[in-house]
Amino acid sequence: MINNFPGNPVRSQSYFTRKLLSYNSNQDTVEYREVQGNGSGYNDVNKTEFTYDPGFQPLTKIKSIWNGSSWSIAKSETWTYNVGGQILNYLVSDSIGNISQQIYFYSGGRQDSVMMQNYIGGIWINVDKFLISYLPTGNRDSLFIQKWVPLLNLWTDSFETGYDQLTFLAEIKQFSSIDTITYVIDTLYNILDYSRISVPYDVN
């Protein structure tokens, strides 16, 4: 029902979308599919397929769109691991080719850096690098973020922050003349929270 002001409500009817899930023996999702009703049945819309290694760690996540006659890959994510099950590479691509990747480095079994790259013009271009330091207890202590400077062909320091020893989260603040942006990230470098505070404008 769509309210139409002024006047009486205007009612319309459309076919609903079904969302289907399939699981493996570990109750991990192996396929998510959306189909659209057409009055006599359903037409495919999109699907996302997942594969896992024997330890049930994710190997691939592929999202495809139905174009009316076949499936077209919209986005593909691939994870690779070392023999100890630690992640080595996270690759994002589409039907055209590579888009970005994250490369993980370890020392003594601990992750000490992650490098982010974008695929542009047939080559991998450095973007960011995360450097991690640890306490004697083994907990993460500090996080250093570096930016790649193409003209200088080197990494330059960008941010430094510490990990909260209770939440294991790191908070990064970015300051400018007009606002302060705060990011809260976890140990997998996911942004869990984002906030922005504008600097009051002084009219005097």
Short mmCIF file of N, CA and C in Angstrom, two decimals, residues 41-139:
data_model
loop_
_atom_site.label_atom_id
_atom_site.label_comp_id
_atom_site.label_asym_id
_atom_site.label_seq_id
_atom_site.Cartn_x
_atom_site.Cartn_y
_atom_site.Cartn_z
N GLY A 41 5.44 -19.12 -11.01
CA GLY A 41 6.64 -19.79 -10.49
C GLY A 41 7.62 -18.74 -10.00
N TYR A 42 8.92 -19.03 -10.15
CA TYR A 42 9.94 -18.11 -9.67
C TYR A 42 11.07 -18.00 -10.69
N ASN A 43 11.63 -16.80 -10.77
CA ASN A 43 12.80 -16.55 -11.59
C ASN A 43 14.01 -16.28 -10.68
N ASP A 44 15.16 -16.82 -11.06
CA ASP A 44 16.37 -16.55 -10.30
C ASP A 44 16.71 -15.07 -10.35
N VAL A 45 17.28 -14.56 -9.24
CA VAL A 45 17.72 -13.17 -9.17
C VAL A 45 19.23 -13.13 -8.93
N ASN A 46 19.67 -13.68 -7.80
CA ASN A 46 21.10 -13.75 -7.50
C ASN A 46 21.35 -14.90 -6.55
N LYS A 47 22.62 -15.28 -6.44
CA LYS A 47 23.00 -16.32 -5.50
C LYS A 47 24.42 -16.06 -5.01
N THR A 48 24.71 -16.54 -3.80
CA THR A 48 26.05 -16.47 -3.24
C THR A 48 26.42 -17.86 -2.78
N GLU A 49 27.55 -18.38 -3.29
CA GLU A 49 28.00 -19.73 -2.97
C GLU A 49 29.28 -19.68 -2.13
N PHE A 50 29.38 -20.59 -1.15
CA PHE A 50 30.51 -20.64 -0.24
C PHE A 50 31.15 -22.02 -0.29
N THR A 51 32.48 -22.07 -0.20
CA THR A 51 33.19 -23.34 -0.02
C THR A 51 34.12 -23.20 1.18
N TYR A 52 34.46 -24.36 1.77
CA TYR A 52 35.27 -24.38 3.00
C TYR A 52 36.33 -25.45 2.89
N ASP A 53 37.41 -25.28 3.69
CA ASP A 53 38.43 -26.32 3.75
C ASP A 53 37.99 -27.38 4.76
N PRO A 54 38.76 -28.47 4.93
CA PRO A 54 38.34 -29.53 5.86
C PRO A 54 38.15 -29.05 7.29
N GLY A 55 38.79 -27.95 7.64
CA GLY A 55 38.61 -27.37 8.99
C GLY A 55 37.49 -26.36 9.05
N PHE A 56 36.72 -26.26 7.96
CA PHE A 56 35.56 -25.37 7.86
C PHE A 56 35.95 -23.89 7.85
N GLN A 57 37.19 -23.59 7.46
CA GLN A 57 37.56 -22.20 7.21
C GLN A 57 37.11 -21.84 5.80
N PRO A 58 36.66 -20.60 5.57
CA PRO A 58 36.17 -20.23 4.24
C PRO A 58 37.26 -20.25 3.19
N LEU A 59 36.95 -20.81 2.03
CA LEU A 59 37.88 -20.82 0.90
C LEU A 59 37.43 -19.87 -0.20
N THR A 60 36.15 -19.91 -0.53
CA THR A 60 35.62 -19.02 -1.57
C THR A 60 34.23 -18.52 -1.21
N LYS A 61 33.92 -17.33 -1.70
CA LYS A 61 32.58 -16.76 -1.61
C LYS A 61 32.32 -16.08 -2.95
N ILE A 62 31.37 -16.61 -3.70
CA ILE A 62 31.13 -16.13 -5.06
C ILE A 62 29.68 -15.67 -5.19
N LYS A 63 29.51 -14.38 -5.50
CA LYS A 63 28.17 -13.84 -5.74
C LYS A 63 27.94 -13.73 -7.24
N SER A 64 26.81 -14.28 -7.69
CA SER A 64 26.47 -14.27 -9.11
C SER A 64 25.08 -13.66 -9.33
N ILE A 65 24.91 -13.05 -10.49
CA ILE A 65 23.63 -12.43 -10.88
C ILE A 65 23.06 -13.18 -12.08
N TRP A 66 21.77 -13.48 -12.03
CA TRP A 66 21.11 -14.16 -13.14
C TRP A 66 20.76 -13.13 -14.22
N ASN A 67 21.26 -13.34 -15.45
CA ASN A 67 21.03 -12.36 -16.52
C ASN A 67 19.89 -12.76 -17.46
N GLY A 68 19.14 -13.79 -17.07
CA GLY A 68 18.04 -14.24 -17.89
C GLY A 68 18.29 -15.56 -18.59
N SER A 69 19.58 -15.88 -18.77
CA SER A 69 19.92 -17.15 -19.43
C SER A 69 21.07 -17.87 -18.74
N SER A 70 21.89 -17.15 -17.96
CA SER A 70 23.01 -17.78 -17.28
C SER A 70 23.44 -16.92 -16.10
N TRP A 71 24.31 -17.50 -15.27
CA TRP A 71 24.82 -16.78 -14.12
C TRP A 71 26.07 -15.99 -14.50
N SER A 72 26.14 -14.74 -14.04
CA SER A 72 27.30 -13.88 -14.28
C SER A 72 27.91 -13.53 -12.93
N ILE A 73 29.21 -13.79 -12.77
CA ILE A 73 29.87 -13.51 -11.49
C ILE A 73 29.99 -12.01 -11.26
N ALA A 74 29.46 -11.56 -10.13
CA ALA A 74 29.53 -10.15 -9.77
C ALA A 74 30.72 -9.87 -8.85
N LYS A 75 31.00 -10.81 -7.95
CA LYS A 75 32.11 -10.63 -7.01
C LYS A 75 32.57 -11.98 -6.53
N SER A 76 33.88 -12.15 -6.44
CA SER A 76 34.46 -13.39 -5.96
C SER A 76 35.49 -13.08 -4.87
N GLU A 77 35.42 -13.80 -3.76
CA GLU A 77 36.38 -13.66 -2.66
C GLU A 77 37.04 -15.01 -2.42
N THR A 78 38.36 -15.00 -2.28
CA THR A 78 39.13 -16.23 -2.09
C THR A 78 40.11 -16.08 -0.95
N TRP A 79 40.14 -17.10 -0.07
CA TRP A 79 41.07 -17.12 1.07
C TRP A 79 42.04 -18.28 0.89
N THR A 80 43.33 -18.05 1.21
CA THR A 80 44.31 -19.12 1.22
C THR A 80 45.02 -19.11 2.58
N TYR A 81 45.47 -20.31 3.01
CA TYR A 81 46.04 -20.47 4.35
C TYR A 81 47.35 -21.25 4.27
N ASN A 82 48.15 -21.13 5.34
CA ASN A 82 49.35 -21.96 5.44
C ASN A 82 48.97 -23.29 6.09
N VAL A 83 49.96 -24.17 6.29
CA VAL A 83 49.66 -25.49 6.82
C VAL A 83 49.15 -25.42 8.26
N GLY A 84 49.40 -24.32 8.94
CA GLY A 84 48.92 -24.16 10.31
C GLY A 84 47.53 -23.55 10.38
N GLY A 85 46.93 -23.29 9.22
CA GLY A 85 45.58 -22.72 9.20
C GLY A 85 45.54 -21.21 9.32
N GLN A 86 46.71 -20.55 9.26
CA GLN A 86 46.74 -19.08 9.33
C GLN A 86 46.53 -18.52 7.93
N ILE A 87 45.76 -17.44 7.85
CA ILE A 87 45.46 -16.85 6.56
C ILE A 87 46.70 -16.23 5.94
N LEU A 88 46.90 -16.50 4.64
CA LEU A 88 48.03 -15.94 3.90
C LEU A 88 47.60 -14.87 2.91
N ASN A 89 46.42 -15.05 2.32
CA ASN A 89 45.99 -14.13 1.28
C ASN A 89 44.47 -14.06 1.23
N TYR A 90 43.96 -12.86 1.00
CA TYR A 90 42.52 -12.64 0.78
C TYR A 90 42.40 -11.87 -0.53
N LEU A 91 41.77 -12.48 -1.53
CA LEU A 91 41.70 -11.92 -2.88
C LEU A 91 40.26 -11.60 -3.26
N VAL A 92 40.05 -10.41 -3.82
CA VAL A 92 38.73 -10.00 -4.31
C VAL A 92 38.83 -9.78 -5.82
N SER A 93 37.90 -10.37 -6.56
CA SER A 93 37.88 -10.22 -8.01
C SER A 93 36.45 -10.18 -8.51
N ASP A 94 36.28 -9.96 -9.81
CA ASP A 94 34.96 -10.02 -10.42
C ASP A 94 35.08 -10.74 -11.76
N SER A 95 34.08 -10.60 -12.62
CA SER A 95 34.10 -11.32 -13.89
C SER A 95 35.19 -10.81 -14.83
N ILE A 96 35.70 -9.62 -14.58
CA ILE A 96 36.74 -9.04 -15.44
C ILE A 96 38.13 -9.48 -14.99
N GLY A 97 38.33 -9.52 -13.66
CA GLY A 97 39.64 -9.90 -13.15
C GLY A 97 39.84 -9.48 -11.71
N ASN A 98 41.09 -9.38 -11.30
CA ASN A 98 41.42 -9.03 -9.92
C ASN A 98 41.03 -7.59 -9.58
N ILE A 99 40.69 -7.38 -8.30
CA ILE A 99 40.36 -6.05 -7.81
C ILE A 99 41.31 -5.63 -6.70
N SER A 100 41.42 -6.46 -5.67
CA SER A 100 42.27 -6.12 -4.53
C SER A 100 42.70 -7.39 -3.82
N GLN A 101 43.71 -7.24 -2.96
CA GLN A 101 44.14 -8.37 -2.15
C GLN A 101 44.79 -7.88 -0.86
N GLN A 102 44.78 -8.77 0.15
CA GLN A 102 45.47 -8.55 1.40
C GLN A 102 46.44 -9.71 1.59
N ILE A 103 47.72 -9.39 1.85
CA ILE A 103 48.75 -10.40 2.04
C ILE A 103 49.21 -10.36 3.49
N TYR A 104 49.23 -11.51 4.15
CA TYR A 104 49.53 -11.59 5.58
C TYR A 104 50.92 -12.19 5.79
N PHE A 105 51.67 -11.59 6.74
CA PHE A 105 53.03 -12.04 7.04
C PHE A 105 53.14 -12.41 8.52
N TYR A 106 53.97 -13.43 8.79
CA TYR A 106 54.08 -13.95 10.15
C TYR A 106 55.55 -14.06 10.57
N SER A 107 55.77 -13.99 11.87
CA SER A 107 57.09 -14.20 12.45
C SER A 107 56.90 -14.97 13.75
N GLY A 108 57.54 -16.14 13.84
CA GLY A 108 57.37 -16.94 15.05
C GLY A 108 55.95 -17.38 15.29
N GLY A 109 55.18 -17.53 14.22
CA GLY A 109 53.79 -17.96 14.34
C GLY A 109 52.82 -16.85 14.62
N ARG A 110 53.33 -15.61 14.78
CA ARG A 110 52.45 -14.47 15.05
C ARG A 110 52.37 -13.56 13.83
N GLN A 111 51.19 -13.07 13.57
CA GLN A 111 50.99 -12.16 12.45
C GLN A 111 51.61 -10.80 12.80
N ASP A 112 52.59 -10.36 12.00
CA ASP A 112 53.22 -9.09 12.32
C ASP A 112 52.96 -7.99 11.30
N SER A 113 52.38 -8.33 10.13
CA SER A 113 52.04 -7.29 9.17
C SER A 113 51.03 -7.80 8.15
N VAL A 114 50.31 -6.84 7.58
CA VAL A 114 49.35 -7.13 6.50
C VAL A 114 49.51 -6.03 5.46
N MET A 115 49.62 -6.43 4.20
CA MET A 115 49.77 -5.46 3.12
C MET A 115 48.54 -5.49 2.22
N MET A 116 47.99 -4.30 1.94
CA MET A 116 46.84 -4.16 1.07
C MET A 116 47.29 -3.66 -0.30
N GLN A 117 46.76 -4.27 -1.35
CA GLN A 117 47.10 -3.88 -2.72
C GLN A 117 45.85 -3.82 -3.58
N ASN A 118 45.86 -2.93 -4.57
CA ASN A 118 44.82 -2.86 -5.59
C ASN A 118 45.41 -3.26 -6.94
N TYR A 119 44.60 -3.91 -7.76
CA TYR A 119 45.05 -4.36 -9.08
C TYR A 119 44.63 -3.32 -10.11
N ILE A 120 45.63 -2.60 -10.67
CA ILE A 120 45.34 -1.51 -11.60
C ILE A 120 46.27 -1.65 -12.80
N GLY A 121 45.69 -1.64 -13.98
CA GLY A 121 46.50 -1.66 -15.19
C GLY A 121 47.35 -2.91 -15.35
N GLY A 122 46.88 -4.02 -14.79
CA GLY A 122 47.59 -5.28 -14.95
C GLY A 122 48.68 -5.53 -13.94
N ILE A 123 48.84 -4.65 -12.95
CA ILE A 123 49.86 -4.86 -11.92
C ILE A 123 49.26 -4.57 -10.54
N TRP A 124 49.89 -5.14 -9.51
CA TRP A 124 49.46 -4.90 -8.14
C TRP A 124 50.13 -3.63 -7.62
N ILE A 125 49.31 -2.72 -7.08
CA ILE A 125 49.78 -1.44 -6.55
C ILE A 125 49.62 -1.44 -5.03
N ASN A 126 50.70 -1.15 -4.32
CA ASN A 126 50.63 -1.05 -2.86
C ASN A 126 49.70 0.08 -2.44
N VAL A 127 48.96 -0.13 -1.33
CA VAL A 127 48.06 0.90 -0.80
C VAL A 127 48.37 1.17 0.67
N ASP A 128 48.10 0.19 1.53
CA ASP A 128 48.32 0.33 2.97
C ASP A 128 49.11 -0.85 3.50
N LYS A 129 49.73 -0.64 4.66
CA LYS A 129 50.38 -1.73 5.38
C LYS A 129 50.10 -1.56 6.87
N PHE A 130 49.67 -2.65 7.52
CA PHE A 130 49.44 -2.68 8.96
C PHE A 130 50.59 -3.42 9.63
N LEU A 131 51.21 -2.79 10.62
CA LEU A 131 52.30 -3.41 11.39
C LEU A 131 51.83 -3.60 12.82
N ILE A 132 52.01 -4.80 13.37
CA ILE A 132 51.51 -5.13 14.71
C ILE A 132 52.68 -5.41 15.65
N SER A 133 52.62 -4.84 16.86
CA SER A 133 53.58 -5.18 17.91
C SER A 133 52.83 -5.90 19.03
N TYR A 134 53.58 -6.66 19.85
CA TYR A 134 52.97 -7.50 20.87
C TYR A 134 53.58 -7.24 22.25
N LEU A 135 52.77 -7.52 23.26
CA LEU A 135 53.23 -7.50 24.64
C LEU A 135 53.92 -8.83 24.97
N PRO A 136 54.71 -8.89 26.06
CA PRO A 136 55.32 -10.17 26.46
C PRO A 136 54.29 -11.28 26.69
N THR A 137 53.04 -10.89 27.01
CA THR A 137 51.99 -11.88 27.23
C THR A 137 51.51 -12.51 25.93
N GLY A 138 51.86 -11.90 24.81
CA GLY A 138 51.40 -12.39 23.52
C GLY A 138 50.22 -11.61 22.97
N ASN A 139 49.61 -10.75 23.79
CA ASN A 139 48.51 -9.92 23.32
C ASN A 139 49.03 -8.80 22.40
#
